PDB file of C-alpha atoms in Angstrom:
ATOM      1  CA  MET E   1      -4.466 -16.699  -4.229  1.00 42.00           C
ATOM      2  CA  ALA E   2      -0.832 -16.946  -3.126  1.00 47.00           C
ATOM      3  CA  LEU E   3       1.612 -14.203  -3.975  1.00 46.00           C
ATOM      4  CA  GLY E   4       3.554 -16.587  -6.234  1.00 42.00           C
ATOM      5  CA  ASP E   5       0.388 -17.264  -8.224  1.00 41.00           C
ATOM      6  CA  ALA E   6      -0.310 -13.556  -8.534  1.00 43.00           C
ATOM      7  CA  LEU E   7       3.186 -12.879  -9.789  1.00 42.00           C
ATOM      8  CA  ALA E   8       2.999 -15.751 -12.269  1.00 38.00           C
ATOM      9  CA  ASN E   9      -0.324 -14.431 -13.523  1.00 39.00           C
ATOM     10  CA  ARG E  10       1.361 -11.111 -14.184  1.00 38.00           C
ATOM     11  CA  ASN E  11       3.966 -12.764 -16.424  1.00 35.00           C
ATOM     12  CA  ILE E  12       6.804 -12.074 -14.035  1.00 38.00           C
ATOM     13  CA  ASN E  13       9.801 -14.372 -14.106  1.00 45.00           C
ATOM     14  CA  ARG E  14       9.047 -17.657 -12.380  1.00 46.00           C
ATOM     15  CA  LEU E  15      10.354 -21.124 -11.591  1.00 43.00           C
ATOM     16  CA  ARG E  16       8.898 -24.257 -13.182  1.00 43.00           C
ATOM     17  CA  GLU E  17       9.973 -27.738 -12.188  1.00 40.00           C
ATOM     18  CA  ASN E  18      13.198 -26.375 -10.637  1.00 57.00           C
ATOM     19  CA  GLU E  19      14.135 -24.782 -13.959  1.00 75.00           C
ATOM     20  CA  TYR E  20      14.076 -21.022 -14.245  1.00 82.00           C
ATOM     21  CA  ILE E  21      11.952 -19.655 -17.089  1.00 87.00           C
ATOM     22  CA  SER E  22      12.505 -16.056 -18.138  1.00 88.00           C
ATOM     23  CA  ASN E  23       9.762 -13.980 -19.712  1.00 88.00           C
ATOM     24  CA  PHE E  24      12.188 -11.569 -21.300  1.00 91.00           C
ATOM     25  CA  ASP E  25      12.421 -11.631 -25.094  1.00 92.00           C
ATOM     26  CA  TYR E  26      16.067 -12.464 -25.764  1.00 92.00           C
ATOM     27  CA  SER E  27      15.602 -12.712 -29.548  1.00 91.00           C
ATOM     28  CA  GLU E  28      17.928  -9.749 -30.125  1.00 92.00           C
ATOM     29  CA  VAL E  29      20.667 -11.069 -27.805  1.00 90.00           C
ATOM     30  CA  GLU E  30      23.471 -13.440 -28.744  1.00 92.00           C
ATOM     31  CA  LYS E  31      22.964 -16.985 -27.436  1.00 90.00           C
ATOM     32  CA  GLU E  32      26.154 -16.933 -25.325  1.00 90.00           C
ATOM     33  CA  GLU E  33      24.863 -13.863 -23.513  1.00 92.00           C
ATOM     34  CA  VAL E  34      21.379 -15.277 -22.870  1.00 92.00           C
ATOM     35  CA  ARG E  35      22.572 -17.936 -20.418  1.00 90.00           C
ATOM     36  CA  ILE E  36      24.599 -15.369 -18.452  1.00 93.00           C
ATOM     37  CA  LEU E  37      21.762 -12.844 -18.405  1.00 94.00           C
ATOM     38  CA  ILE E  38      19.292 -15.468 -17.181  1.00 92.00           C
ATOM     39  CA  LYS E  39      21.684 -16.252 -14.306  1.00 92.00           C
ATOM     40  CA  TYR E  40      21.750 -12.509 -13.546  1.00 94.00           C
ATOM     41  CA  GLU E  41      17.934 -12.508 -13.459  1.00 93.00           C
ATOM     42  CA  GLN E  42      17.933 -15.411 -11.036  1.00 92.00           C
ATOM     43  CA  GLU E  43      20.459 -13.731  -8.754  1.00 92.00           C
ATOM     44  CA  ILE E  44      18.569 -10.424  -8.790  1.00 92.00           C
ATOM     45  CA  LEU E  45      15.287 -12.157  -7.931  1.00 88.00           C
ATOM     46  CA  LYS E  46      16.991 -14.077  -5.131  1.00 88.00           C
ATOM     47  CA  GLN E  47      18.463 -10.861  -3.736  1.00 91.00           C
ATOM     48  CA  LYS E  48      15.116  -9.096  -4.139  1.00 87.00           C
ATOM     49  CA  THR E  49      13.532 -11.747  -1.918  1.00 86.00           C
ATOM     50  CA  LEU E  50      16.292 -11.314   0.660  1.00 91.00           C
ATOM     51  CA  TRP E  51      15.857  -7.528   0.436  1.00 92.00           C
ATOM     52  CA  GLY E  52      12.148  -7.748   1.222  1.00 89.00           C
ATOM     53  CA  SER E  53      12.825  -9.839   4.300  1.00 92.00           C
ATOM     54  CA  ALA E  54      15.630  -7.503   5.391  1.00 94.00           C
ATOM     55  CA  THR E  55      13.377  -4.437   5.079  1.00 95.00           C
ATOM     56  CA  LEU E  56      10.925  -5.961   7.548  1.00 96.00           C
ATOM     57  CA  GLU E  57      13.693  -6.768   9.995  1.00 96.00           C
ATOM     58  CA  ILE E  58      15.136  -3.253   9.681  1.00 97.00           C
ATOM     59  CA  GLY E  59      11.667  -1.801  10.245  1.00 97.00           C
ATOM     60  CA  LYS E  60      11.247  -3.940  13.355  1.00 97.00           C
ATOM     61  CA  VAL E  61      14.588  -2.808  14.786  1.00 97.00           C
ATOM     62  CA  LEU E  62      13.871   0.843  13.958  1.00 97.00           C
ATOM     63  CA  LEU E  63      10.507   0.642  15.718  1.00 97.00           C
ATOM     64  CA  GLU E  64      12.129  -0.875  18.803  1.00 97.00           C
ATOM     65  CA  ALA E  65      14.816   1.830  18.795  1.00 96.00           C
ATOM     66  CA  GLN E  66      12.185   4.535  18.308  1.00 96.00           C
ATOM     67  CA  ASN E  67      10.248   3.200  21.308  1.00 95.00           C
ATOM     68  CA  ARG E  68      13.363   3.125  23.484  1.00 94.00           C
ATOM     69  CA  LEU E  69      14.475   6.622  22.436  1.00 94.00           C
ATOM     70  CA  SER E  70      11.021   8.156  22.817  1.00 91.00           C
ATOM     71  CA  LYS E  71      11.637   8.821  26.511  1.00 90.00           C
ATOM     72  CA  TYR E  72      14.507  11.172  25.676  1.00 88.00           C
ATOM     73  CA  LYS E  73      14.348  14.674  24.274  1.00 83.00           C
ATOM     74  CA  THR E  74      12.706  15.363  20.941  1.00 87.00           C
ATOM     75  CA  GLY E  75      14.917  14.545  17.967  1.00 88.00           C
ATOM     76  CA  THR E  76      16.999  11.839  19.657  1.00 93.00           C
ATOM     77  CA  PHE E  77      15.647   9.097  17.375  1.00 95.00           C
ATOM     78  CA  MET E  78      16.318  11.223  14.286  1.00 95.00           C
ATOM     79  CA  LYS E  79      19.900  11.878  15.400  1.00 95.00           C
ATOM     80  CA  TRP E  80      20.293   8.159  16.069  1.00 96.00           C
ATOM     81  CA  TYR E  81      19.097   6.973  12.643  1.00 96.00           C
ATOM     82  CA  GLU E  82      21.031   9.721  10.850  1.00 96.00           C
ATOM     83  CA  ASN E  83      24.142   8.520  12.688  1.00 96.00           C
ATOM     84  CA  ILE E  84      23.755   5.081  11.069  1.00 95.00           C
ATOM     85  CA  GLY E  85      23.329   6.625   7.616  1.00 96.00           C
ATOM     86  CA  PHE E  86      19.543   6.766   7.252  1.00 96.00           C
ATOM     87  CA  ASN E  87      17.461   9.789   6.393  1.00 96.00           C
ATOM     88  CA  LYS E  88      13.849  10.598   7.276  1.00 96.00           C
ATOM     89  CA  ASP E  89      12.411   9.111   4.055  1.00 95.00           C
ATOM     90  CA  THR E  90      14.334   5.843   4.315  1.00 95.00           C
ATOM     91  CA  THR E  91      13.466   5.422   7.980  1.00 96.00           C
ATOM     92  CA  SER E  92       9.827   6.215   7.269  1.00 96.00           C
ATOM     93  CA  PHE E  93       9.724   3.613   4.479  1.00 95.00           C
ATOM     94  CA  PHE E  94      11.102   0.857   6.718  1.00 96.00           C
ATOM     95  CA  LEU E  95       8.697   1.755   9.522  1.00 97.00           C
ATOM     96  CA  LYS E  96       5.735   1.888   7.128  1.00 96.00           C
ATOM     97  CA  ARG E  97       6.508  -1.498   5.568  1.00 96.00           C
ATOM     98  CA  TYR E  98       6.880  -3.005   9.035  1.00 97.00           C
ATOM     99  CA  GLY E  99       3.637  -1.334  10.101  1.00 96.00           C
ATOM    100  CA  LEU E 100       1.842  -2.973   7.166  1.00 95.00           C
ATOM    101  CA  TYR E 101       3.275  -6.302   8.234  1.00 96.00           C
ATOM    102  CA  LEU E 102       2.082  -5.804  11.831  1.00 96.00           C
ATOM    103  CA  GLU E 103      -1.406  -5.061  10.494  1.00 94.00           C
ATOM    104  CA  TYR E 104      -1.466  -7.971   8.004  1.00 95.00           C
ATOM    105  CA  LYS E 105       0.886 -10.666   9.316  1.00 94.00           C
ATOM    106  CA  ASP E 106      -0.697 -13.310   7.099  1.00 94.00           C
ATOM    107  CA  LYS E 107       0.485 -11.352   4.028  1.00 94.00           C
ATOM    108  CA  LYS E 108       4.199 -11.330   4.920  1.00 94.00           C
ATOM    109  CA  GLU E 109       5.523 -12.508   1.528  1.00 92.00           C
ATOM    110  CA  TYR E 110       3.258 -10.097  -0.293  1.00 93.00           C
ATOM    111  CA  ILE E 111       4.349  -7.159   1.883  1.00 94.00           C
ATOM    112  CA  GLU E 112       8.017  -8.079   1.482  1.00 93.00           C
ATOM    113  CA  ALA E 113       7.616  -7.987  -2.315  1.00 91.00           C
ATOM    114  CA  LEU E 114       5.776  -4.647  -2.507  1.00 93.00           C
ATOM    115  CA  PRO E 115       7.560  -1.881  -4.421  1.00 91.00           C
ATOM    116  CA  VAL E 116       8.669   1.108  -2.336  1.00 92.00           C
ATOM    117  CA  ARG E 117       6.222   3.498  -4.019  1.00 92.00           C
ATOM    118  CA  LEU E 118       3.312   1.152  -3.362  1.00 94.00           C
ATOM    119  CA  VAL E 119       4.226   0.855   0.325  1.00 94.00           C
ATOM    120  CA  ILE E 120       4.259   4.644   0.545  1.00 93.00           C
ATOM    121  CA  ALA E 121       0.932   4.961  -1.307  1.00 93.00           C
ATOM    122  CA  MET E 122      -0.759   2.319   0.854  1.00 93.00           C
ATOM    123  CA  THR E 123       0.376   3.890   4.116  1.00 94.00           C
ATOM    124  CA  LYS E 124      -0.645   7.485   3.492  1.00 92.00           C
ATOM    125  CA  LYS E 125      -2.783   8.858   6.313  1.00 91.00           C
ATOM    126  CA  ASP E 126      -5.747   9.642   4.053  1.00 87.00           C
ATOM    127  CA  VAL E 127      -5.977   6.075   2.679  1.00 89.00           C
ATOM    128  CA  SER E 128      -8.730   4.071   4.348  1.00 88.00           C
ATOM    129  CA  LYS E 129      -8.195   0.641   5.823  1.00 90.00           C
ATOM    130  CA  GLU E 130     -10.842  -0.711   3.418  1.00 89.00           C
ATOM    131  CA  VAL E 131      -8.778   0.385   0.406  1.00 88.00           C
ATOM    132  CA  VAL E 132      -5.616  -1.232   1.789  1.00 91.00           C
ATOM    133  CA  GLU E 133      -7.505  -4.443   2.576  1.00 91.00           C
ATOM    134  CA  GLU E 134      -8.917  -4.589  -0.953  1.00 91.00           C
ATOM    135  CA  ALA E 135      -5.423  -4.090  -2.369  1.00 91.00           C
ATOM    136  CA  MET E 136      -4.112  -6.862  -0.130  1.00 90.00           C
ATOM    137  CA  GLN E 137      -6.927  -9.236  -1.130  1.00 92.00           C
ATOM    138  CA  LYS E 138      -6.265  -8.617  -4.819  1.00 92.00           C
ATOM    139  CA  ASN E 139      -2.478  -8.897  -4.368  1.00 92.00           C
ATOM    140  CA  ILE E 140      -1.905  -5.773  -6.408  1.00 90.00           C
ATOM    141  CA  THR E 141       1.713  -5.043  -7.235  1.00 89.00           C
ATOM    142  CA  SER E 142       1.664  -1.644  -8.906  1.00 89.00           C
ATOM    143  CA  GLU E 143       0.873   1.883  -7.859  1.00 88.00           C
ATOM    144  CA  LYS E 144      -1.428   2.194 -10.889  1.00 90.00           C
ATOM    145  CA  GLU E 145      -3.588  -0.720  -9.705  1.00 90.00           C
ATOM    146  CA  PHE E 146      -3.691   0.801  -6.233  1.00 89.00           C
ATOM    147  CA  LYS E 147      -4.797   4.165  -7.621  1.00 88.00           C
ATOM    148  CA  ASN E 148      -7.643   2.401  -9.462  1.00 88.00           C
ATOM    149  CA  ILE E 149      -8.875   0.956  -6.162  1.00 87.00           C
ATOM    150  CA  LEU E 150      -8.438   4.329  -4.490  1.00 84.00           C
ATOM    151  CA  ASN E 151     -10.374   6.113  -7.244  1.00 82.00           C
ATOM    152  CA  LYS E 152     -13.181   3.561  -7.029  1.00 80.00           C
ATOM    153  CA  GLN E 153     -13.401   4.171  -3.265  1.00 74.00           C
ATOM    154  CA  GLU E 154     -13.406   7.935  -3.813  1.00 65.00           C
ATOM    155  CA  ASP E 155     -16.328   7.530  -6.259  1.00 48.00           C
ATOM    156  CA  VAL E 156     -18.249   5.610  -3.577  1.00 53.00           C
ATOM    157  CA  ASN E 157     -17.456   8.344  -1.049  1.00 49.00           C
ATOM    158  CA  VAL E 158     -18.648  11.059  -3.457  1.00 49.00           C
ATOM    159  CA  LYS E 159     -21.933   9.182  -3.925  1.00 49.00           C
ATOM    160  CA  LYS E 160     -22.352   8.947  -0.144  1.00 52.00           C
ATOM    161  CA  ILE E 161     -21.662  12.671   0.209  1.00 54.00           C
ATOM    162  CA  ASN E 162     -24.137  13.492  -2.562  1.00 50.00           C
ATOM    163  CA  LYS E 163     -26.780  11.343  -0.853  1.00 54.00           C
ATOM    164  CA  LYS E 164     -26.150  13.106   2.464  1.00 57.00           C
ATOM    165  CA  GLN E 165     -26.320  16.462   0.701  1.00 58.00           C
ATOM    166  CA  VAL E 166     -29.755  15.566  -0.728  1.00 54.00           C
ATOM    167  CA  GLU E 167     -30.905  14.517   2.753  1.00 60.00           C
ATOM    168  CA  VAL E 168     -29.675  17.816   4.216  1.00 60.00           C
ATOM    169  CA  GLU E 169     -31.380  19.758   1.432  1.00 60.00           C
ATOM    170  CA  ASP E 170     -34.643  17.912   2.199  1.00 59.00           C
ATOM    171  CA  VAL E 171     -34.352  18.856   5.880  1.00 65.00           C
ATOM    172  CA  ILE E 172     -33.627  22.489   4.985  1.00 67.00           C
ATOM    173  CA  LYS E 173     -36.607  22.525   2.635  1.00 66.00           C
ATOM    174  CA  PHE E 174     -38.819  21.100   5.392  1.00 66.00           C
ATOM    175  CA  ILE E 175     -37.568  23.688   7.867  1.00 69.00           C
ATOM    176  CA  THR E 176     -37.938  26.643   5.519  1.00 69.00           C
ATOM    177  CA  GLU E 177     -41.216  25.663   3.819  1.00 70.00           C
ATOM    178  CA  GLU E 178     -43.172  23.218   5.955  1.00 68.00           C
ATOM    179  CA  ILE E 179     -42.569  24.535   9.474  1.00 68.00           C
ATOM    180  CA  PRO E 180     -43.840  28.047   8.699  1.00 68.00           C
ATOM    181  CA  GLU E 181     -47.015  26.446   7.315  1.00 69.00           C
ATOM    182  CA  TYR E 182     -47.465  24.461  10.556  1.00 66.00           C
ATOM    183  CA  GLU E 183     -46.827  27.613  12.592  1.00 67.00           C
ATOM    184  CA  LYS E 184     -49.514  29.517  10.671  1.00 70.00           C
ATOM    185  CA  LYS E 185     -51.947  26.626  10.955  1.00 68.00           C
ATOM    186  CA  TYR E 186     -51.483  26.139  14.696  1.00 70.00           C
ATOM    187  CA  ALA E 187     -51.172  29.843  15.511  1.00 68.00           C
ATOM    188  CA  LYS E 188     -54.873  30.167  14.715  1.00 64.00           C
ATOM    189  CA  ILE E 189     -55.814  27.572  17.315  1.00 61.00           C
TER     190      ILE E 189
END
């Protein structure tokens, strides 16, 4: 399913036959204002698309700069990005979004459209690659949807741990109960 299809399925503003259709309920707004506000929607969505593309390009440039500055003393990259007006969080966001793109190049449009909080959630160190791949396959667009996938994966992990715990308990039981019986039995021989 293409990203555009996913967004349309989520009742987000979309284009139909070159005519913009808004999903916002303008019933409480004067008719003269509706046309202007719809143009604002269109412009915001256009800029949002440009923003997504720009964030990938910024991430790419930051990664290249980080690689070049890595041969200098610790903190040089941080001083460099602070000099151009970025802070640690902003720089991290750009690098993380670009990192997602490098990992999933076939999902470029999807990655460009991801909300900041979802990029951060998907790139946390404790999030497994399987969870991110499932999110990518389902084209999720909200942190809530991502947390549902994450919780489902955690439930699977808990079940695996419980199964391993039972196996360990069986081994302990064998060691503590069965081996002494074998020792007694064979000690007589």
